[in-house]
Amino acid sequence: MVIYNNDSCNTLVSLDADPKSADYNDNYSSPEQTYVPTNIRLPVEECCYWDEEEEQQLYLPLNSRVDHYLKGVPQLMDSRDELLASPPVSFSKNSTEKVLYVAQGEVAHCTSAQSDVLVSDKATTCHIVAFRSEVDGNDSLSSMTHIDGTAYENCIQDMVDEHIAHHQESSEEEKKSELSTSSSLINLDVHVMGGFDDADSTSLEISVWFMGLLARIAQEQSHIMKITLKTCAITSLNDNGFECPIGRGLGIDTRSGDVFLATVEEEAAGPQVTLRSVRLFAESETKTLSLIHSSRSDTVKILPFSFNSFGHIDKLLKLPDKVLLQYTSTSPHVEEPDFCSCIRSSLKYLRDKKCKEVFGPNVDQTLVYRRSGKTNQWSIAR
Protein backbone atom coordinates (compact mmCIF):
# COMPACT_ATOMS: atom_id res chain seq x y z
CA MET A 1 0.00 0.00 0.00
CA VAL A 2 1.32 3.43 -0.91
CA ILE A 3 -0.41 6.64 0.00
CA TYR A 4 2.42 8.95 -0.87
CA ASN A 5 5.28 7.97 -3.11
CA ASN A 6 8.52 9.86 -3.76
CA ASP A 7 9.63 9.45 -7.37
CA SER A 8 13.24 10.57 -6.83
CA CYS A 9 15.75 7.79 -7.48
CA ASN A 10 19.38 8.01 -6.42
CA THR A 11 21.16 5.76 -8.89
CA LEU A 12 23.74 3.37 -7.48
CA VAL A 13 26.13 0.80 -8.93
CA SER A 14 25.53 2.12 -12.44
CA LEU A 15 21.90 0.98 -12.51
CA ASP A 16 21.15 4.28 -14.17
CA ALA A 17 18.72 3.37 -16.92
CA ASP A 18 15.25 4.77 -16.38
CA PRO A 19 13.02 1.81 -15.45
CA LYS A 20 10.02 3.66 -16.87
CA SER A 21 11.56 4.21 -20.30
CA ALA A 22 10.84 2.09 -23.36
CA ASP A 23 14.56 1.69 -24.08
CA TYR A 24 15.15 0.27 -20.63
CA ASN A 25 12.50 -2.42 -21.05
CA ASP A 26 13.49 -3.17 -24.66
CA ASN A 27 17.10 -3.73 -23.62
CA TYR A 28 16.02 -6.80 -21.72
CA SER A 29 15.77 -8.69 -25.01
CA SER A 30 19.10 -7.41 -26.33
CA PRO A 31 21.72 -10.15 -26.82
CA GLU A 32 24.49 -7.81 -25.65
CA GLN A 33 24.20 -7.61 -21.90
CA THR A 34 26.62 -5.99 -19.48
CA TYR A 35 26.89 -7.10 -15.86
CA VAL A 36 28.83 -5.77 -12.92
CA PRO A 37 30.07 -7.84 -9.98
CA THR A 38 28.93 -6.94 -6.49
CA ASN A 39 29.92 -7.93 -2.97
CA ILE A 40 26.45 -9.37 -2.42
CA ARG A 41 26.66 -13.11 -1.84
CA LEU A 42 24.19 -15.73 -2.95
CA PRO A 43 22.96 -18.48 -0.63
CA VAL A 44 24.96 -21.68 -0.90
CA GLU A 45 22.85 -24.69 -1.77
CA GLU A 46 23.26 -27.43 0.81
CA CYS A 47 23.95 -30.04 -1.85
CA CYS A 48 26.73 -28.06 -3.47
CA TYR A 49 30.29 -27.20 -2.54
CA TRP A 50 31.86 -24.03 -3.84
CA ASP A 51 35.60 -24.06 -4.45
CA GLU A 52 35.73 -20.37 -5.24
CA GLU A 53 34.15 -17.58 -3.22
CA GLU A 54 33.46 -15.69 -6.44
CA GLU A 55 31.01 -18.39 -7.53
CA GLN A 56 28.64 -17.16 -4.84
CA GLN A 57 28.88 -13.57 -6.02
CA LEU A 58 25.82 -11.76 -7.38
CA TYR A 59 26.19 -9.81 -10.60
CA LEU A 60 23.76 -7.04 -11.54
CA PRO A 61 22.80 -5.92 -15.05
CA LEU A 62 23.61 -2.50 -16.42
CA ASN A 63 21.17 -2.39 -19.32
CA SER A 64 18.28 -4.67 -18.48
CA ARG A 65 15.58 -5.03 -15.83
CA VAL A 66 17.06 -6.25 -12.58
CA ASP A 67 14.01 -8.35 -11.69
CA HIS A 68 14.09 -10.13 -15.06
CA TYR A 69 17.79 -10.82 -14.67
CA LEU A 70 17.31 -12.28 -11.19
CA LYS A 71 14.94 -14.88 -12.68
CA GLY A 72 18.07 -16.51 -14.06
CA VAL A 73 19.70 -16.95 -10.64
CA PRO A 74 18.76 -20.49 -9.48
CA GLN A 75 19.43 -19.93 -5.77
CA LEU A 76 17.15 -16.89 -5.67
CA MET A 77 14.42 -18.55 -7.69
CA ASP A 78 14.46 -21.54 -5.35
CA SER A 79 14.04 -19.39 -2.23
CA ARG A 80 11.48 -17.21 -4.00
CA ASP A 81 9.43 -20.25 -5.00
CA GLU A 82 9.61 -21.64 -1.48
CA LEU A 83 8.43 -18.35 0.01
CA LEU A 84 5.50 -17.82 -2.35
CA ALA A 85 4.32 -21.43 -2.43
CA SER A 86 2.88 -21.49 1.09
CA PRO A 87 -0.23 -19.61 2.24
CA PRO A 88 0.29 -16.63 4.55
CA VAL A 89 0.61 -17.24 8.27
CA SER A 90 -2.06 -15.24 10.09
CA PHE A 91 -1.32 -13.57 13.41
CA SER A 92 -4.03 -12.52 15.84
CA LYS A 93 -4.25 -11.35 19.44
CA ASN A 94 -4.43 -15.02 20.44
CA SER A 95 -1.22 -16.01 18.65
CA THR A 96 1.25 -17.69 20.96
CA GLU A 97 4.22 -16.02 19.25
CA LYS A 98 5.35 -12.61 20.47
CA VAL A 99 4.72 -10.48 17.39
CA LEU A 100 6.32 -7.13 16.57
CA TYR A 101 4.45 -5.44 13.74
CA VAL A 102 6.12 -2.90 11.42
CA ALA A 103 3.78 -0.62 9.48
CA GLN A 104 4.49 1.26 6.25
CA GLY A 105 7.12 3.92 6.88
CA GLU A 106 8.45 2.27 10.04
CA VAL A 107 11.57 0.33 11.01
CA ALA A 108 12.21 -1.98 13.96
CA HIS A 109 15.12 -3.97 15.39
CA CYS A 110 14.85 -6.77 17.94
CA THR A 111 16.54 -9.84 19.37
CA SER A 112 14.90 -13.24 19.67
CA ALA A 113 14.48 -12.63 23.41
CA GLN A 114 12.32 -9.57 22.69
CA SER A 115 10.07 -10.91 19.93
CA ASP A 116 9.55 -14.22 18.18
CA VAL A 117 8.38 -12.71 14.91
CA LEU A 118 8.94 -9.47 13.03
CA VAL A 119 6.20 -8.89 10.47
CA SER A 120 4.71 -6.37 8.06
CA ASP A 121 1.86 -6.63 5.57
CA LYS A 122 -0.46 -4.72 3.20
CA ALA A 123 2.29 -4.14 0.60
CA THR A 124 1.43 -3.75 -3.07
CA THR A 125 4.05 -1.59 -4.81
CA CYS A 126 5.83 -1.22 -1.45
CA HIS A 127 8.80 -3.44 -0.58
CA ILE A 128 9.28 -5.15 2.78
CA VAL A 129 12.91 -5.67 3.79
CA ALA A 130 14.14 -7.98 6.54
CA PHE A 131 17.71 -8.20 7.86
CA ARG A 132 19.12 -10.82 10.23
CA SER A 133 22.73 -10.86 11.36
CA GLU A 134 25.02 -13.12 13.38
CA VAL A 135 28.70 -13.37 14.23
CA ASP A 136 29.96 -16.95 14.30
CA GLY A 137 26.36 -18.10 14.68
CA ASN A 138 25.75 -16.19 17.92
CA ASP A 139 23.86 -13.16 19.21
CA SER A 140 21.49 -12.57 16.30
CA LEU A 141 19.72 -9.29 15.55
CA SER A 142 16.70 -8.97 13.25
CA SER A 143 15.33 -5.87 11.55
CA MET A 144 12.41 -5.03 9.29
CA THR A 145 11.13 -2.06 7.35
CA HIS A 146 8.32 -1.32 4.90
CA ILE A 147 9.32 1.22 2.24
CA ASP A 148 7.09 3.00 -0.25
CA GLY A 149 9.69 4.76 -2.41
CA THR A 150 13.34 5.52 -3.07
CA ALA A 151 13.97 8.32 -0.57
CA TYR A 152 15.28 6.11 2.24
CA GLU A 153 18.98 5.61 1.44
CA ASN A 154 20.19 6.97 4.78
CA CYS A 155 17.56 4.98 6.66
CA ILE A 156 18.63 1.68 5.08
CA GLN A 157 22.26 2.51 5.81
CA ASP A 158 21.29 3.26 9.42
CA MET A 159 19.69 -0.18 9.62
CA VAL A 160 22.96 -1.81 8.58
CA ASP A 161 24.89 0.39 11.01
CA GLU A 162 22.60 -0.80 13.80
CA HIS A 163 23.68 -4.38 13.13
CA ILE A 164 27.35 -3.42 13.19
CA ALA A 165 26.91 -1.51 16.46
CA HIS A 166 24.95 -4.38 18.00
CA HIS A 167 27.69 -6.91 17.40
CA GLN A 168 30.45 -4.56 18.47
CA GLU A 169 28.64 -3.76 21.71
CA SER A 170 27.92 -7.42 22.44
CA SER A 171 31.62 -8.28 22.19
CA GLU A 172 33.26 -5.64 24.33
CA GLU A 173 36.64 -7.28 24.16
CA GLU A 174 36.56 -7.54 20.40
CA LYS A 175 37.95 -4.52 18.61
CA LYS A 176 36.83 -3.32 15.21
CA SER A 177 40.06 -4.57 13.63
CA GLU A 178 39.36 -8.02 14.98
CA LEU A 179 35.89 -7.97 13.44
CA SER A 180 37.63 -7.55 10.11
CA THR A 181 39.16 -11.02 10.26
CA SER A 182 37.54 -13.68 8.10
CA SER A 183 36.41 -15.73 11.10
CA SER A 184 34.59 -12.82 12.71
CA LEU A 185 32.78 -11.17 9.83
CA ILE A 186 29.22 -10.15 10.58
CA ASN A 187 26.94 -12.31 8.46
CA LEU A 188 23.95 -10.26 7.34
CA ASP A 189 21.13 -12.13 5.60
CA VAL A 190 18.77 -10.02 3.48
CA HIS A 191 15.21 -10.86 2.49
CA VAL A 192 13.16 -8.51 0.30
CA MET A 193 9.64 -8.96 -1.02
CA GLY A 194 7.16 -6.64 -2.66
CA GLY A 195 5.91 -4.98 -5.77
CA PHE A 196 4.43 -6.38 -8.97
CA ASP A 197 4.32 -5.47 -12.67
CA ASP A 198 2.29 -2.31 -12.15
CA ALA A 199 1.58 -0.11 -15.16
CA ASP A 200 3.44 2.91 -13.74
CA SER A 201 6.60 0.88 -12.92
CA THR A 202 6.50 2.18 -9.34
CA SER A 203 7.49 -1.28 -8.08
CA LEU A 204 10.35 -1.59 -10.56
CA GLU A 205 11.76 1.80 -9.58
CA ILE A 206 11.94 0.72 -5.94
CA SER A 207 13.49 -2.63 -6.89
CA VAL A 208 16.21 -1.07 -9.03
CA TRP A 209 17.01 1.48 -6.34
CA PHE A 210 17.14 -1.05 -3.51
CA MET A 211 19.34 -3.55 -5.32
CA GLY A 212 21.76 -0.80 -6.28
CA LEU A 213 21.88 0.54 -2.74
CA LEU A 214 22.40 -2.94 -1.30
CA ALA A 215 25.32 -3.50 -3.69
CA ARG A 216 26.97 -0.28 -2.60
CA ILE A 217 26.52 -1.06 1.09
CA ALA A 218 27.94 -4.55 0.56
CA GLN A 219 31.02 -3.02 -1.04
CA GLU A 220 31.49 -0.32 1.59
CA GLN A 221 31.08 -2.73 4.53
CA SER A 222 32.96 -5.69 3.04
CA HIS A 223 35.79 -5.30 5.58
CA ILE A 224 33.44 -6.06 8.45
CA MET A 225 30.33 -7.67 7.00
CA LYS A 226 29.30 -10.35 4.52
CA ILE A 227 25.89 -9.62 2.99
CA THR A 228 23.93 -12.54 1.56
CA LEU A 229 20.74 -12.04 -0.44
CA LYS A 230 18.74 -14.99 0.86
CA THR A 231 15.29 -14.19 -0.53
CA CYS A 232 14.26 -11.87 -3.36
CA ALA A 233 10.64 -11.70 -4.57
CA ILE A 234 10.35 -8.27 -6.14
CA THR A 235 8.29 -6.72 -8.95
CA SER A 236 7.79 -9.40 -11.66
CA LEU A 237 9.16 -12.05 -9.30
CA ASN A 238 6.16 -11.31 -7.05
CA ASP A 239 3.57 -10.97 -9.84
CA ASN A 240 0.87 -13.59 -10.41
CA GLY A 241 0.83 -12.98 -14.16
CA PHE A 242 -2.17 -10.66 -13.99
CA GLU A 243 -0.50 -7.50 -12.67
CA CYS A 244 -1.22 -8.40 -9.06
CA PRO A 245 1.18 -9.15 -6.20
CA ILE A 246 1.40 -12.67 -4.81
CA GLY A 247 3.03 -11.84 -1.49
CA ARG A 248 1.79 -8.81 0.42
CA GLY A 249 3.09 -9.54 3.90
CA LEU A 250 6.43 -10.87 5.13
CA GLY A 251 7.39 -12.32 8.48
CA ILE A 252 10.75 -13.43 9.84
CA ASP A 253 11.27 -15.83 12.72
CA THR A 254 13.88 -14.05 14.82
CA ARG A 255 15.04 -17.35 16.32
CA SER A 256 15.64 -19.37 13.15
CA GLY A 257 15.84 -16.66 10.51
CA ASP A 258 13.15 -18.34 8.40
CA VAL A 259 10.88 -16.05 6.37
CA PHE A 260 7.28 -16.62 5.32
CA LEU A 261 4.25 -14.86 3.92
CA ALA A 262 2.12 -13.29 6.63
CA THR A 263 -0.98 -11.31 7.50
CA VAL A 264 -1.67 -9.53 10.79
CA GLU A 265 -4.99 -8.73 12.37
CA GLU A 266 -5.25 -5.25 13.86
CA GLU A 267 -5.45 -6.64 17.40
CA ALA A 268 -1.95 -8.12 16.99
CA ALA A 269 -0.40 -5.11 15.24
CA GLY A 270 0.65 -3.36 18.44
CA PRO A 271 -0.34 -0.04 19.97
CA GLN A 272 -2.04 2.89 18.24
CA VAL A 273 -2.26 1.37 14.77
CA THR A 274 -4.40 4.21 13.40
CA LEU A 275 -2.15 6.93 14.81
CA ARG A 276 0.87 5.25 13.25
CA SER A 277 -0.89 5.20 9.89
CA VAL A 278 -1.65 8.91 10.18
CA ARG A 279 2.10 9.59 9.94
CA LEU A 280 1.76 8.82 6.21
CA PHE A 281 -0.37 11.95 5.86
CA ALA A 282 1.96 14.15 7.90
CA GLU A 283 3.81 16.94 6.14
CA SER A 284 7.58 16.57 6.21
CA GLU A 285 10.45 18.17 4.32
CA THR A 286 12.32 14.87 4.19
CA LYS A 287 11.03 11.31 3.99
CA THR A 288 12.32 9.16 6.82
CA LEU A 289 11.49 5.87 8.50
CA SER A 290 10.15 6.04 12.03
CA LEU A 291 12.05 3.82 14.48
CA ILE A 292 9.51 2.07 16.72
CA HIS A 293 11.63 -0.56 18.50
CA SER A 294 15.32 -1.27 19.16
CA SER A 295 17.35 -4.05 20.74
CA ARG A 296 18.20 -1.71 23.61
CA SER A 297 14.63 -1.44 24.88
CA ASP A 298 11.60 -3.70 25.17
CA THR A 299 9.20 -0.86 24.40
CA VAL A 300 7.43 0.33 21.29
CA LYS A 301 7.89 4.07 20.84
CA ILE A 302 5.78 6.37 18.71
CA LEU A 303 7.88 9.43 18.05
CA PRO A 304 6.01 12.76 17.97
CA PHE A 305 5.05 14.27 14.65
CA SER A 306 2.84 17.11 13.54
CA PHE A 307 -0.38 16.43 11.69
CA ASN A 308 -3.31 18.59 10.74
CA SER A 309 -6.73 18.15 9.30
CA PHE A 310 -7.16 19.32 5.73
CA GLY A 311 -10.03 20.52 3.63
CA HIS A 312 -12.51 18.13 2.06
CA ILE A 313 -11.94 15.29 4.54
CA ASP A 314 -15.69 14.99 5.00
CA LYS A 315 -16.14 14.88 1.24
CA LEU A 316 -13.54 12.12 0.98
CA LEU A 317 -15.27 10.16 3.72
CA LYS A 318 -18.55 10.32 1.81
CA LEU A 319 -17.03 8.91 -1.37
CA PRO A 320 -17.87 5.31 -2.30
CA ASP A 321 -14.97 2.91 -1.89
CA LYS A 322 -14.26 2.63 -5.63
CA VAL A 323 -13.76 6.39 -5.90
CA LEU A 324 -11.83 6.70 -2.60
CA LEU A 325 -9.40 4.08 -3.86
CA GLN A 326 -8.56 6.21 -6.89
CA TYR A 327 -7.66 9.17 -4.68
CA THR A 328 -5.65 7.36 -2.02
CA SER A 329 -3.75 4.48 -3.63
CA THR A 330 -1.08 4.11 -6.31
CA SER A 331 -2.43 0.62 -7.04
CA PRO A 332 -6.21 0.82 -6.55
CA HIS A 333 -7.09 -2.32 -8.50
CA VAL A 334 -5.04 -4.64 -6.25
CA GLU A 335 -5.61 -3.26 -2.75
CA GLU A 336 -6.93 -5.58 -0.05
CA PRO A 337 -10.61 -5.50 0.95
CA ASP A 338 -9.97 -3.54 4.16
CA PHE A 339 -7.95 -0.79 2.47
CA CYS A 340 -10.78 1.75 2.38
CA SER A 341 -11.85 1.07 5.97
CA CYS A 342 -8.26 1.70 7.10
CA ILE A 343 -8.08 4.92 5.10
CA ARG A 344 -11.39 6.09 6.57
CA SER A 345 -10.10 5.42 10.10
CA SER A 346 -7.01 7.52 9.39
CA LEU A 347 -9.04 10.36 7.87
CA LYS A 348 -11.42 10.40 10.85
CA TYR A 349 -8.44 10.50 13.22
CA LEU A 350 -6.99 13.46 11.31
CA ARG A 351 -10.32 15.24 11.42
CA ASP A 352 -11.14 14.62 15.08
CA LYS A 353 -7.74 14.72 16.81
CA LYS A 354 -5.14 17.43 17.35
CA CYS A 355 -1.47 16.53 17.43
CA LYS A 356 -1.07 18.56 20.64
CA GLU A 357 -3.66 16.35 22.30
CA VAL A 358 -1.58 13.28 21.42
CA PHE A 359 2.02 14.45 21.80
CA GLY A 360 1.71 17.32 24.29
CA PRO A 361 1.41 21.09 23.85
CA ASN A 362 4.84 21.32 22.21
CA VAL A 363 4.40 18.12 20.18
CA ASP A 364 7.55 16.68 21.76
CA GLN A 365 6.32 13.84 23.96
CA THR A 366 7.09 10.32 22.76
CA LEU A 367 4.43 7.70 23.42
CA VAL A 368 5.95 4.59 25.02
CA TYR A 369 4.25 1.21 25.25
CA ARG A 370 5.33 -2.04 26.90
CA ARG A 371 4.26 -5.56 26.04
CA SER A 372 1.99 -7.21 28.61
CA GLY A 373 3.85 -10.36 29.57
CA LYS A 374 4.29 -12.70 26.62
CA THR A 375 1.07 -11.60 24.92
CA ASN A 376 0.51 -9.36 21.91
CA GLN A 377 -1.20 -6.73 24.02
CA TRP A 378 0.57 -3.47 24.84
CA SER A 379 -0.01 -0.93 27.61
CA ILE A 380 1.24 2.59 28.15
CA ALA A 381 4.54 2.61 30.03
CA ARG A 382 4.46 4.79 33.14
PDB file of N, CA, C and O in Angstrom, residues 17 21-33 62-65:
ATOM      1  N   ALA A  17      19.753   3.277 -15.896  1.00  0.00           N
ATOM      2  CA  ALA A  17      18.719   3.371 -16.919  1.00  0.00           C
ATOM      3  C   ALA A  17      17.382   3.645 -16.254  1.00  0.00           C
ATOM      4  O   ALA A  17      17.113   3.161 -15.165  1.00  0.00           O
ATOM      5  N   SER A  21      11.373   3.886 -18.899  1.00  0.00           N
ATOM      6  CA  SER A  21      11.560   4.212 -20.303  1.00  0.00           C
ATOM      7  C   SER A  21      11.390   2.977 -21.173  1.00  0.00           C
ATOM      8  O   SER A  21      11.647   1.848 -20.758  1.00  0.00           O
ATOM      9  N   ALA A  22      11.005   3.199 -22.423  1.00  0.00           N
ATOM     10  CA  ALA A  22      10.836   2.086 -23.357  1.00  0.00           C
ATOM     11  C   ALA A  22      12.176   1.428 -23.650  1.00  0.00           C
ATOM     12  O   ALA A  22      12.280   0.211 -23.764  1.00  0.00           O
ATOM     13  N   ASP A  23      13.231   2.243 -23.785  1.00  0.00           N
ATOM     14  CA  ASP A  23      14.555   1.692 -24.076  1.00  0.00           C
ATOM     15  C   ASP A  23      14.997   0.740 -22.992  1.00  0.00           C
ATOM     16  O   ASP A  23      15.595  -0.305 -23.264  1.00  0.00           O
ATOM     17  N   TYR A  24      14.727   1.102 -21.751  1.00  0.00           N
ATOM     18  CA  TYR A  24      15.153   0.269 -20.627  1.00  0.00           C
ATOM     19  C   TYR A  24      14.501  -1.111 -20.721  1.00  0.00           C
ATOM     20  O   TYR A  24      15.151  -2.140 -20.588  1.00  0.00           O
ATOM     21  N   ASN A  25      13.213  -1.149 -20.982  1.00  0.00           N
ATOM     22  CA  ASN A  25      12.505  -2.419 -21.050  1.00  0.00           C
ATOM     23  C   ASN A  25      12.877  -3.189 -22.309  1.00  0.00           C
ATOM     24  O   ASN A  25      12.968  -4.416 -22.293  1.00  0.00           O
ATOM     25  N   ASP A  26      13.114  -2.487 -23.422  1.00  0.00           N
ATOM     26  CA  ASP A  26      13.493  -3.167 -24.656  1.00  0.00           C
ATOM     27  C   ASP A  26      14.855  -3.818 -24.537  1.00  0.00           C
ATOM     28  O   ASP A  26      15.122  -4.851 -25.149  1.00  0.00           O
ATOM     29  N   ASN A  27      15.749  -3.209 -23.747  1.00  0.00           N
ATOM     30  CA  ASN A  27      17.100  -3.733 -23.618  1.00  0.00           C
ATOM     31  C   ASN A  27      17.131  -5.120 -23.009  1.00  0.00           C
ATOM     32  O   ASN A  27      18.125  -5.833 -23.110  1.00  0.00           O
ATOM     33  N   TYR A  28      16.045  -5.478 -22.335  1.00  0.00           N
ATOM     34  CA  TYR A  28      16.020  -6.802 -21.717  1.00  0.00           C
ATOM     35  C   TYR A  28      16.208  -7.900 -22.757  1.00  0.00           C
ATOM     36  O   TYR A  28      16.808  -8.928 -22.505  1.00  0.00           O
ATOM     37  N   SER A  29      15.686  -7.675 -23.983  1.00  0.00           N
ATOM     38  CA  SER A  29      15.771  -8.690 -25.013  1.00  0.00           C
ATOM     39  C   SER A  29      17.040  -8.578 -25.858  1.00  0.00           C
ATOM     40  O   SER A  29      17.258  -9.367 -26.754  1.00  0.00           O
ATOM     41  N   SER A  30      17.873  -7.593 -25.570  1.00  0.00           N
ATOM     42  CA  SER A  30      19.100  -7.410 -26.330  1.00  0.00           C
ATOM     43  C   SER A  30      20.094  -8.509 -26.027  1.00  0.00           C
ATOM     44  O   SER A  30      20.293  -8.879 -24.880  1.00  0.00           O
ATOM     45  N   PRO A  31      20.755  -9.073 -27.064  1.00  0.00           N
ATOM     46  CA  PRO A  31      21.724 -10.149 -26.816  1.00  0.00           C
ATOM     47  C   PRO A  31      22.993  -9.647 -26.148  1.00  0.00           C
ATOM     48  O   PRO A  31      23.744 -10.440 -25.589  1.00  0.00           O
ATOM     49  N   GLU A  32      23.272  -8.370 -26.244  1.00  0.00           N
ATOM     50  CA  GLU A  32      24.490  -7.806 -25.651  1.00  0.00           C
ATOM     51  C   GLU A  32      24.159  -7.243 -24.283  1.00  0.00           C
ATOM     52  O   GLU A  32      23.625  -6.154 -24.148  1.00  0.00           O
ATOM     53  N   GLN A  33      24.489  -8.019 -23.262  1.00  0.00           N
ATOM     54  CA  GLN A  33      24.205  -7.611 -21.898  1.00  0.00           C
ATOM     55  C   GLN A  33      25.511  -7.303 -21.182  1.00  0.00           C
ATOM     56  O   GLN A  33      26.542  -7.917 -21.456  1.00  0.00           O
ATOM     57  N   LEU A  62      23.537  -3.938 -16.183  1.00  0.00           N
ATOM     58  CA  LEU A  62      23.607  -2.496 -16.421  1.00  0.00           C
ATOM     59  C   LEU A  62      22.510  -2.015 -17.360  1.00  0.00           C
ATOM     60  O   LEU A  62      22.080  -0.867 -17.283  1.00  0.00           O
ATOM     61  N   ASN A  63      22.069  -2.862 -18.262  1.00  0.00           N
ATOM     62  CA  ASN A  63      21.170  -2.387 -19.325  1.00  0.00           C
ATOM     63  C   ASN A  63      19.942  -3.272 -19.491  1.00  0.00           C
ATOM     64  O   ASN A  63      19.403  -3.398 -20.580  1.00  0.00           O
ATOM     65  N   SER A  64      19.512  -3.903 -18.417  1.00  0.00           N
ATOM     66  CA  SER A  64      18.277  -4.671 -18.479  1.00  0.00           C
ATOM     67  C   SER A  64      17.586  -4.622 -17.123  1.00  0.00           C
ATOM     68  O   SER A  64      18.188  -4.204 -16.122  1.00  0.00           O
ATOM     69  N   ARG A  65      16.367  -5.067 -17.072  1.00  0.00           N
ATOM     70  CA  ARG A  65      15.583  -5.031 -15.834  1.00  0.00           C
ATOM     71  C   ARG A  65      16.186  -5.980 -14.803  1.00  0.00           C
ATOM     72  O   ARG A  65      16.390  -7.171 -15.075  1.00  0.00           O
TER      73      ARG A  65
END
